[in-house]
Amino acid sequence: MNRDSLQDREPLDVMPTQYREPVHVTVWDETAAAEAPRAVLVHGTMSWGTECFAAQRPLADKFRLELIDRRGFGDSPDIERSDYTVDAEDIGQLMGCGAHLVGHSYGAAAVMLAVSARPEAVRSLTLIEPSPLRTAAGHPTVAAALERIRASFGDVDEQLSPEEYLRRSTEPYGLPMPEPTPRLLRAVRSAMCERPVWDAELPLGPLAGATMPKTVINGTWETTHPDYRDFTGTALMACGENLADAIGARHVRVRGAGHAPHQDRPEEVNALLAGLWES
């Protein structure tokens, strides 16, 4: 297993039987403790572990952080079609005997499936801006957003370049076009053929019945561009509130944050995570 660790540890082995190559996991651990609490962090789309959770690195002085690169992203092997069900299997194997789980956006769907399959191995569950909107399809705001998203991203033009897809995913919604580095363009290419997470049918019963501490975090989106907030932000906030209620989770709203509150307001989110993991 490829690792970026600040301490020598036993190598991780995360390889579902149907794949030959393991996923890449970056380990941040400055605890010098043999049994430091473990936290597995799962990134969203067009991202990878160390990019998505860079602001959480200070938590490594108390916890062992294991940042998974989903297949097709970061340093993990390619996959023909990125899929949250495949990611869930990778996460389930990485959990071992027990870990805290954190999933952002697309990664939240994979984490939810992994928890449903192995709730006994989960110490706590944190979902940051979860994007499986279909779980709250009965909410009118979410239903309207689903229609917009299906129309905009349901059928990706195969002739579209990753750079143009990135542009169309940012600039029309008031977001700056990021530098199209080779690493980012690979992530975009994988995202272009992902199994759509907004339409994921996820069983909420197992999550509702699970007894570990559960938290859903949303930004309040007031500082984001109005076009971006109207297109997806209001629906994500409604989805997060609905999901938290459905599974019996605490719902936290981070003011001044958009779709990435752990990046926009890291001190607040890190304090929340540390308190959760310490308890």
Coordinates of C-alpha atoms in Angstrom, one line a residue:
M1 CA 0.0 0.0 0.0
N2 CA 1.4 3.4 -0.9
R3 CA 1.5 5.7 2.1
D4 CA 2.6 9.2 3.1
S5 CA 3.1 8.6 6.8
L6 CA 4.9 10.7 9.4
Q7 CA 5.6 7.6 11.4
D8 CA 6.4 4.0 10.5
R9 CA 3.4 1.8 10.9
E10 CA 2.3 -1.6 9.6
P11 CA 1.3 -1.3 5.9
L12 CA -2.4 -1.1 5.2
D13 CA -4.0 -3.7 2.9
V14 CA -7.1 -2.5 1.1
M15 CA -7.9 -4.6 -1.9
P16 CA -11.4 -6.0 -2.6
T17 CA -11.2 -9.4 -4.2
Q18 CA -12.5 -8.3 -7.6
Y19 CA -9.6 -5.8 -8.1
R20 CA -5.9 -6.6 -8.5
E21 CA -4.6 -3.2 -7.4
P22 CA -5.2 -1.7 -3.9
V23 CA -6.4 1.8 -3.5
H24 CA -4.0 4.5 -2.2
V25 CA -4.3 5.7 1.4
T26 CA -2.3 8.6 2.8
V27 CA -1.7 8.3 6.5
W28 CA -1.1 11.3 8.6
D29 CA -0.1 10.4 12.1
E30 CA 2.0 12.4 14.6
T31 CA 0.6 10.9 17.7
A32 CA 3.5 8.5 18.6
A33 CA 0.8 6.3 20.1
A34 CA 0.3 2.7 19.2
E35 CA -3.5 2.8 19.6
A36 CA -4.3 6.3 18.5
P37 CA -8.0 6.8 17.4
R38 CA -8.3 6.1 13.7
A39 CA -10.3 8.3 11.3
V40 CA -11.0 7.3 7.7
L41 CA -11.7 10.4 5.5
V42 CA -13.4 10.0 2.0
H43 CA -13.3 12.8 -0.5
G44 CA -15.9 14.0 -3.0
T45 CA -15.8 14.3 -6.7
M46 CA -13.1 16.1 -8.8
S47 CA -10.8 15.8 -5.8
W48 CA -8.6 13.4 -3.8
G49 CA -7.7 12.7 -0.2
T50 CA -4.9 15.2 0.5
E51 CA -6.5 17.9 -1.6
C52 CA -9.9 17.6 0.0
F53 CA -8.8 17.3 3.6
A54 CA -5.6 19.3 3.7
A55 CA -7.0 21.6 6.4
Q56 CA -7.6 18.6 8.7
R57 CA -3.9 17.7 8.9
P58 CA -3.5 19.5 12.3
L59 CA -5.7 16.7 13.8
A60 CA -2.9 14.3 13.1
D61 CA -1.3 15.3 16.4
K62 CA -4.0 13.4 18.3
F63 CA -5.5 11.0 15.7
R64 CA -4.4 8.7 13.0
L65 CA -5.9 10.1 9.8
E66 CA -6.3 7.7 6.8
L67 CA -7.2 9.6 3.6
I68 CA -8.4 7.3 0.9
D69 CA -8.1 8.1 -2.8
R70 CA -11.2 6.7 -4.4
R71 CA -10.6 4.7 -7.6
G72 CA -9.8 7.0 -10.5
F73 CA -8.7 9.8 -8.2
G74 CA -5.4 10.9 -6.6
D75 CA -2.9 8.0 -6.6
S76 CA -5.4 5.2 -6.8
P77 CA -5.7 3.0 -9.9
D78 CA -8.0 3.8 -12.7
I79 CA -11.5 2.4 -12.9
E80 CA -13.8 2.3 -16.0
R81 CA -16.6 4.0 -14.0
S82 CA -16.3 5.5 -10.6
D83 CA -19.0 4.1 -8.4
Y84 CA -20.0 4.8 -4.7
T85 CA -20.8 1.1 -4.2
V86 CA -17.2 0.1 -5.2
D87 CA -15.9 2.9 -2.9
A88 CA -18.0 1.5 -0.1
E89 CA -16.3 -1.9 -0.4
D90 CA -12.9 -0.2 -0.2
I91 CA -13.9 1.7 2.8
G92 CA -15.3 -1.4 4.5
Q93 CA -12.0 -3.2 4.2
L94 CA -10.0 -0.2 5.4
M95 CA -12.1 0.2 8.5
G96 CA -10.7 -3.0 10.0
C97 CA -11.8 -3.5 13.6
G98 CA -13.0 0.0 14.0
A99 CA -12.6 3.6 12.9
H100 CA -14.4 7.0 12.8
L101 CA -15.7 7.7 9.3
V102 CA -16.0 11.1 7.5
G103 CA -17.4 11.5 4.0
H104 CA -17.7 14.7 1.9
S105 CA -20.2 15.2 -0.9
Y106 CA -19.9 12.1 -3.2
G107 CA -17.8 10.4 -0.6
A108 CA -20.7 10.6 1.9
A109 CA -22.8 8.2 -0.2
A110 CA -20.0 5.6 -0.1
V111 CA -19.5 6.1 3.6
M112 CA -23.2 5.6 4.2
L113 CA -23.2 2.3 2.4
A114 CA -20.1 1.2 4.3
V115 CA -21.7 2.0 7.6
S116 CA -24.9 0.2 6.6
A117 CA -22.8 -2.9 5.9
R118 CA -20.6 -2.9 9.0
P119 CA -22.1 -0.6 11.7
E120 CA -20.3 -2.5 14.4
A121 CA -16.9 -1.3 13.0
V122 CA -17.9 2.4 13.0
R123 CA -16.9 4.6 16.0
S124 CA -18.7 7.7 14.7
L125 CA -20.1 8.9 11.4
T126 CA -19.7 12.4 10.0
L127 CA -21.3 13.4 6.7
I128 CA -20.2 16.8 5.2
E129 CA -22.5 18.3 2.7
P130 CA -23.8 14.9 1.6
S131 CA -25.0 14.9 -2.0
P132 CA -27.3 11.8 -2.5
L133 CA -30.2 14.2 -3.0
R134 CA -32.7 11.3 -3.8
T135 CA -32.8 10.5 -0.1
A136 CA -34.7 13.8 0.3
A137 CA -36.6 13.7 -3.0
G138 CA -39.9 14.4 -1.2
H139 CA -38.7 17.9 -0.3
P140 CA -39.8 20.4 -3.0
T141 CA -36.5 22.2 -3.0
V142 CA -34.6 19.0 -3.5
A143 CA -37.0 17.7 -6.1
A144 CA -36.6 20.8 -8.2
A145 CA -32.8 20.6 -7.9
L146 CA -32.9 17.0 -9.0
E147 CA -34.6 18.0 -12.2
R148 CA -32.0 20.7 -12.9
I149 CA -29.1 18.5 -12.2
R150 CA -30.4 15.6 -14.2
A151 CA -30.9 17.9 -17.2
S152 CA -27.5 19.5 -16.8
F153 CA -25.3 16.5 -16.0
G154 CA -27.4 13.4 -16.9
D155 CA -25.8 12.8 -20.3
V156 CA -22.2 13.9 -20.6
D157 CA -21.0 14.7 -24.1
E158 CA -18.3 12.1 -24.9
Q159 CA -16.6 14.6 -27.1
L160 CA -16.2 17.1 -24.2
S161 CA -12.7 17.5 -22.9
P162 CA -12.0 17.3 -19.2
E163 CA -10.9 20.9 -19.2
E164 CA -14.1 22.1 -20.9
Y165 CA -16.2 20.0 -18.5
L166 CA -14.4 21.6 -15.6
R167 CA -15.1 25.0 -17.0
R168 CA -18.8 24.2 -17.5
S169 CA -18.9 22.9 -13.9
T170 CA -17.6 26.1 -12.4
E171 CA -17.9 29.3 -14.4
P172 CA -21.7 29.2 -15.1
Y173 CA -22.3 29.0 -11.3
G174 CA -20.0 31.9 -10.4
L175 CA -17.1 29.7 -9.4
P176 CA -13.5 30.4 -10.4
M177 CA -12.0 28.1 -13.0
P178 CA -9.2 26.3 -11.1
E179 CA -5.8 25.6 -12.7
P180 CA -6.2 22.6 -14.9
T181 CA -3.3 20.6 -13.6
P182 CA -2.8 17.0 -14.9
R183 CA -3.8 15.6 -11.5
L184 CA -7.0 17.7 -11.5
L185 CA -7.9 16.8 -15.1
R186 CA -7.6 13.1 -14.3
A187 CA -10.0 13.7 -11.4
V188 CA -12.4 15.5 -13.8
R189 CA -12.1 12.7 -16.3
S190 CA -13.1 10.2 -13.7
A191 CA -16.0 12.4 -12.5
M192 CA -17.3 12.7 -16.0
C193 CA -18.2 9.0 -16.0
E194 CA -19.1 8.6 -12.4
R195 CA -22.3 6.8 -11.3
P196 CA -24.5 9.8 -10.5
V197 CA -24.6 10.3 -6.7
W198 CA -27.6 12.6 -6.7
D199 CA -29.8 9.7 -7.8
A200 CA -28.3 7.1 -5.4
E201 CA -30.9 4.9 -3.7
L202 CA -29.4 4.4 -0.2
P203 CA -31.0 2.5 2.6
L204 CA -31.5 4.8 5.6
G205 CA -33.0 2.2 7.9
P206 CA -29.6 0.6 8.9
L207 CA -28.2 4.1 9.5
A208 CA -31.2 5.1 11.6
G209 CA -30.8 1.9 13.7
A210 CA -27.0 2.4 14.2
T211 CA -26.0 3.6 17.7
M212 CA -22.7 5.3 17.0
P213 CA -22.6 9.2 17.2
K214 CA -23.8 10.6 13.9
T215 CA -23.3 14.2 12.6
V216 CA -24.3 15.9 9.4
I217 CA -22.5 19.2 8.5
N218 CA -23.7 21.8 6.1
G219 CA -22.5 25.2 5.2
T220 CA -25.0 28.1 5.3
W221 CA -24.0 29.2 1.7
E222 CA -24.7 32.9 2.3
T223 CA -21.2 33.9 1.1
T224 CA -21.3 31.8 -2.1
H225 CA -22.3 33.1 -5.5
P226 CA -26.1 33.3 -5.8
D227 CA -26.2 31.2 -9.0
Y228 CA -24.3 28.4 -7.3
R229 CA -26.4 28.7 -4.2
D230 CA -29.6 28.6 -6.2
F231 CA -28.5 25.7 -8.4
T232 CA -27.4 23.3 -5.7
G233 CA -26.7 25.0 -2.3
T234 CA -30.3 25.3 -1.1
A235 CA -31.0 21.7 -2.1
L236 CA -27.9 20.4 -0.3
M237 CA -28.9 22.3 2.9
A238 CA -32.4 20.8 2.7
C239 CA -31.0 17.3 2.0
G240 CA -28.6 17.5 5.0
E241 CA -31.4 18.6 7.4
N242 CA -33.7 15.9 6.1
L243 CA -31.0 13.2 6.2
A244 CA -30.0 14.1 9.7
D245 CA -33.6 13.8 10.9
A246 CA -34.0 10.5 9.1
I247 CA -31.0 8.8 10.6
G248 CA -31.1 10.4 14.1
A249 CA -28.0 12.6 13.5
R250 CA -27.0 15.9 14.9
H251 CA -27.3 18.6 12.2
V252 CA -24.6 21.3 12.3
R253 CA -24.7 24.5 10.2
V254 CA -21.4 26.2 9.6
R255 CA -21.8 29.9 9.0
G256 CA -19.8 31.5 6.2
A257 CA -19.2 28.2 4.5
G258 CA -20.4 26.7 1.2
H259 CA -20.0 23.2 -0.1
A260 CA -16.8 22.6 1.7
P261 CA -17.2 23.8 5.3
H262 CA -14.1 21.7 6.4
Q263 CA -12.1 23.9 4.0
D264 CA -13.9 27.2 4.5
R265 CA -14.0 27.1 8.3
P266 CA -11.4 24.4 9.3
E267 CA -10.9 25.5 12.9
E268 CA -14.6 25.1 13.6
V269 CA -15.0 21.8 11.8
N270 CA -11.7 20.4 13.3
A271 CA -12.9 21.3 16.8
L272 CA -16.2 19.5 16.1
L273 CA -14.4 16.4 14.7
A274 CA -11.9 16.3 17.6
G275 CA -14.7 16.5 20.2
L276 CA -16.5 13.7 18.4
W277 CA -13.5 11.4 18.1
E278 CA -12.3 12.0 21.6
S279 CA -15.7 11.1 23.1

